[in-house]
PDB file of C-alpha atoms in Angstrom:
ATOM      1  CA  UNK A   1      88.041 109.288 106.228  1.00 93.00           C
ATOM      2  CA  UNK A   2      86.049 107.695 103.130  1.00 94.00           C
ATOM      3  CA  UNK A   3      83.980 105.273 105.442  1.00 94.00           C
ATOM      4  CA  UNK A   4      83.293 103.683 109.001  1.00 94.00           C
ATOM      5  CA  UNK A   5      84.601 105.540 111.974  1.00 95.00           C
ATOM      6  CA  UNK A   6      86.851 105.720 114.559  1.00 95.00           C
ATOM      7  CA  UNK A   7      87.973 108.016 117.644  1.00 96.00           C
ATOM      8  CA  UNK A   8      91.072 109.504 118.549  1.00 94.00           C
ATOM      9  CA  UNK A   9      93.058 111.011 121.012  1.00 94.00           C
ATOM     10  CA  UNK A  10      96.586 112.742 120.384  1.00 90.00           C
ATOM     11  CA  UNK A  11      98.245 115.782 120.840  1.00 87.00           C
ATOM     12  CA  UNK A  12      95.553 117.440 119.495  1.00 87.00           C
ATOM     13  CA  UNK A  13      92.905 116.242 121.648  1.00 90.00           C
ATOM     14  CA  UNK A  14      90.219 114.055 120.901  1.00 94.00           C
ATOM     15  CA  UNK A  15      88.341 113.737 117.583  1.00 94.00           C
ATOM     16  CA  UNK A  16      85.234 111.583 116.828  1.00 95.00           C
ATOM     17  CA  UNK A  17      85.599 110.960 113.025  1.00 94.00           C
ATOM     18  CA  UNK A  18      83.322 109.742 110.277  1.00 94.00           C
ATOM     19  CA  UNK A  19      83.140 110.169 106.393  1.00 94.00           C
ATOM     20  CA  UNK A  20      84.032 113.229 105.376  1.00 95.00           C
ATOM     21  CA  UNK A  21      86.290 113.963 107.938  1.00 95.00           C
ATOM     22  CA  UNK A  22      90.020 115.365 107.320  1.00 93.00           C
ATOM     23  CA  UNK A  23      92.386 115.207 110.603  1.00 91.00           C
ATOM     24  CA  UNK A  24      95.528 116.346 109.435  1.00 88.00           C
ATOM     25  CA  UNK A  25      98.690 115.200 111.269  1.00 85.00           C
ATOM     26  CA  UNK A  26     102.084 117.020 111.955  1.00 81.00           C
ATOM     27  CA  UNK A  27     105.788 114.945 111.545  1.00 79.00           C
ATOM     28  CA  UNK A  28     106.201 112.327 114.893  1.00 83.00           C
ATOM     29  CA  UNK A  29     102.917 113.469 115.946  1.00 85.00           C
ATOM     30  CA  UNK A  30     101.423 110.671 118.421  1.00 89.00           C
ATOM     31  CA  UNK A  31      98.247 109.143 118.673  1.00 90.00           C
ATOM     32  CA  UNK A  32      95.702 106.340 119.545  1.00 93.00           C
ATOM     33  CA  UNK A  33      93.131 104.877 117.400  1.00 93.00           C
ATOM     34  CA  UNK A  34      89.855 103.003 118.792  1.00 96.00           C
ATOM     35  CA  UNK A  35      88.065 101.995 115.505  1.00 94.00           C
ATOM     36  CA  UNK A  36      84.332 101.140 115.350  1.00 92.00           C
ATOM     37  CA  UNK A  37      83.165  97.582 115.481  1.00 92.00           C
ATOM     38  CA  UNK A  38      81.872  98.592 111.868  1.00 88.00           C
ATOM     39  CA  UNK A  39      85.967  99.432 110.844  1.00 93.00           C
ATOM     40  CA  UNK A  40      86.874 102.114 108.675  1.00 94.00           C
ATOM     41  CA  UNK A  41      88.300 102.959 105.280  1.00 94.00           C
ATOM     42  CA  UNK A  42      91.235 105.773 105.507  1.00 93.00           C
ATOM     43  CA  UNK A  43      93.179 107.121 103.360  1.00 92.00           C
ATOM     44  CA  UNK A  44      96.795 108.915 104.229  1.00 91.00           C
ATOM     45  CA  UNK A  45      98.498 111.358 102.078  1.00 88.00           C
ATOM     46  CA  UNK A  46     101.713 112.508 102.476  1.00 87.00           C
ATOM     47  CA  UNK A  47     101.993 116.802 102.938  1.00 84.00           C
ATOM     48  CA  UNK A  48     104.714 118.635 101.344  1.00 79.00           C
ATOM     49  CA  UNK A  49     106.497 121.278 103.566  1.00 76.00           C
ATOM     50  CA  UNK A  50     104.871 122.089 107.199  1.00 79.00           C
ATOM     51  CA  UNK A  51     101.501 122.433 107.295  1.00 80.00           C
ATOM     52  CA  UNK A  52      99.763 125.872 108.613  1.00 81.00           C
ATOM     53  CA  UNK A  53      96.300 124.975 108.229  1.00 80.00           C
ATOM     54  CA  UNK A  54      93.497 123.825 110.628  1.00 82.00           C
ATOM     55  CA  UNK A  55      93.731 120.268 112.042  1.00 85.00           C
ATOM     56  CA  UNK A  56      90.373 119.125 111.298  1.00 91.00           C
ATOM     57  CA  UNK A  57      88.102 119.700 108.317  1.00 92.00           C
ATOM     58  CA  UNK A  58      85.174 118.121 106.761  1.00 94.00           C
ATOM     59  CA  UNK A  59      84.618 117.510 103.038  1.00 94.00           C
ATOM     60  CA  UNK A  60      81.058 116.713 101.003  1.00 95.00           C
ATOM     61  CA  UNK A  61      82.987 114.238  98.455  1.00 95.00           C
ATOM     62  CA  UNK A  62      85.598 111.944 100.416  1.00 92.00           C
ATOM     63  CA  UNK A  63      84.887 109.839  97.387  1.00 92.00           C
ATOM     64  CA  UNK A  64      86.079 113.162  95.393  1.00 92.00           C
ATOM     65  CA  UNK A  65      89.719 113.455  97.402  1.00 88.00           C
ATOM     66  CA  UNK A  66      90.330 109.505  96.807  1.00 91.00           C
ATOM     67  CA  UNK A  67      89.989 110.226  93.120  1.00 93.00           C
ATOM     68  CA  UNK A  68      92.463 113.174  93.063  1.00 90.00           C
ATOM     69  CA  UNK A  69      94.547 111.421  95.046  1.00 88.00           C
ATOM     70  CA  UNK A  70      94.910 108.650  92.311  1.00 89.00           C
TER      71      UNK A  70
END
């Protein structure tokens, strides 16, 4: 999440998300977005392979993943 917010609710429960947040997704996974009335800027990057990790993270620099990402 780079800016704004949104919450949402999916099979991994329900996450109120901000900058800085991470919520990583697995294949076909559903969900529901409810953005803020102040929108939000996200940015989705594909994952090689199947993912292992935790489903939600938070990072100092979103600014600094959007960069690598380029």
């Amino acid at each position: 999440m780079l800016a704004g917010g949104y919450v949402e609710a999916g099979d991994t429960g329900r996450h109120c998300v901000s900058s800085g947040d991470v919520i990583v997704h697995g294949a076909f996974e559903r969900h529901l977005d409810r953005f803020d009335p102040r929108g939000a800027e996200v940015l989705v990057l594909p994952l090689n392979g199947r993912w292992r990790g935790p489903v939600r993270a938070r990072v100092a620099d979103p600014d600094a993943i959007a960069r690598l990402a380029e």
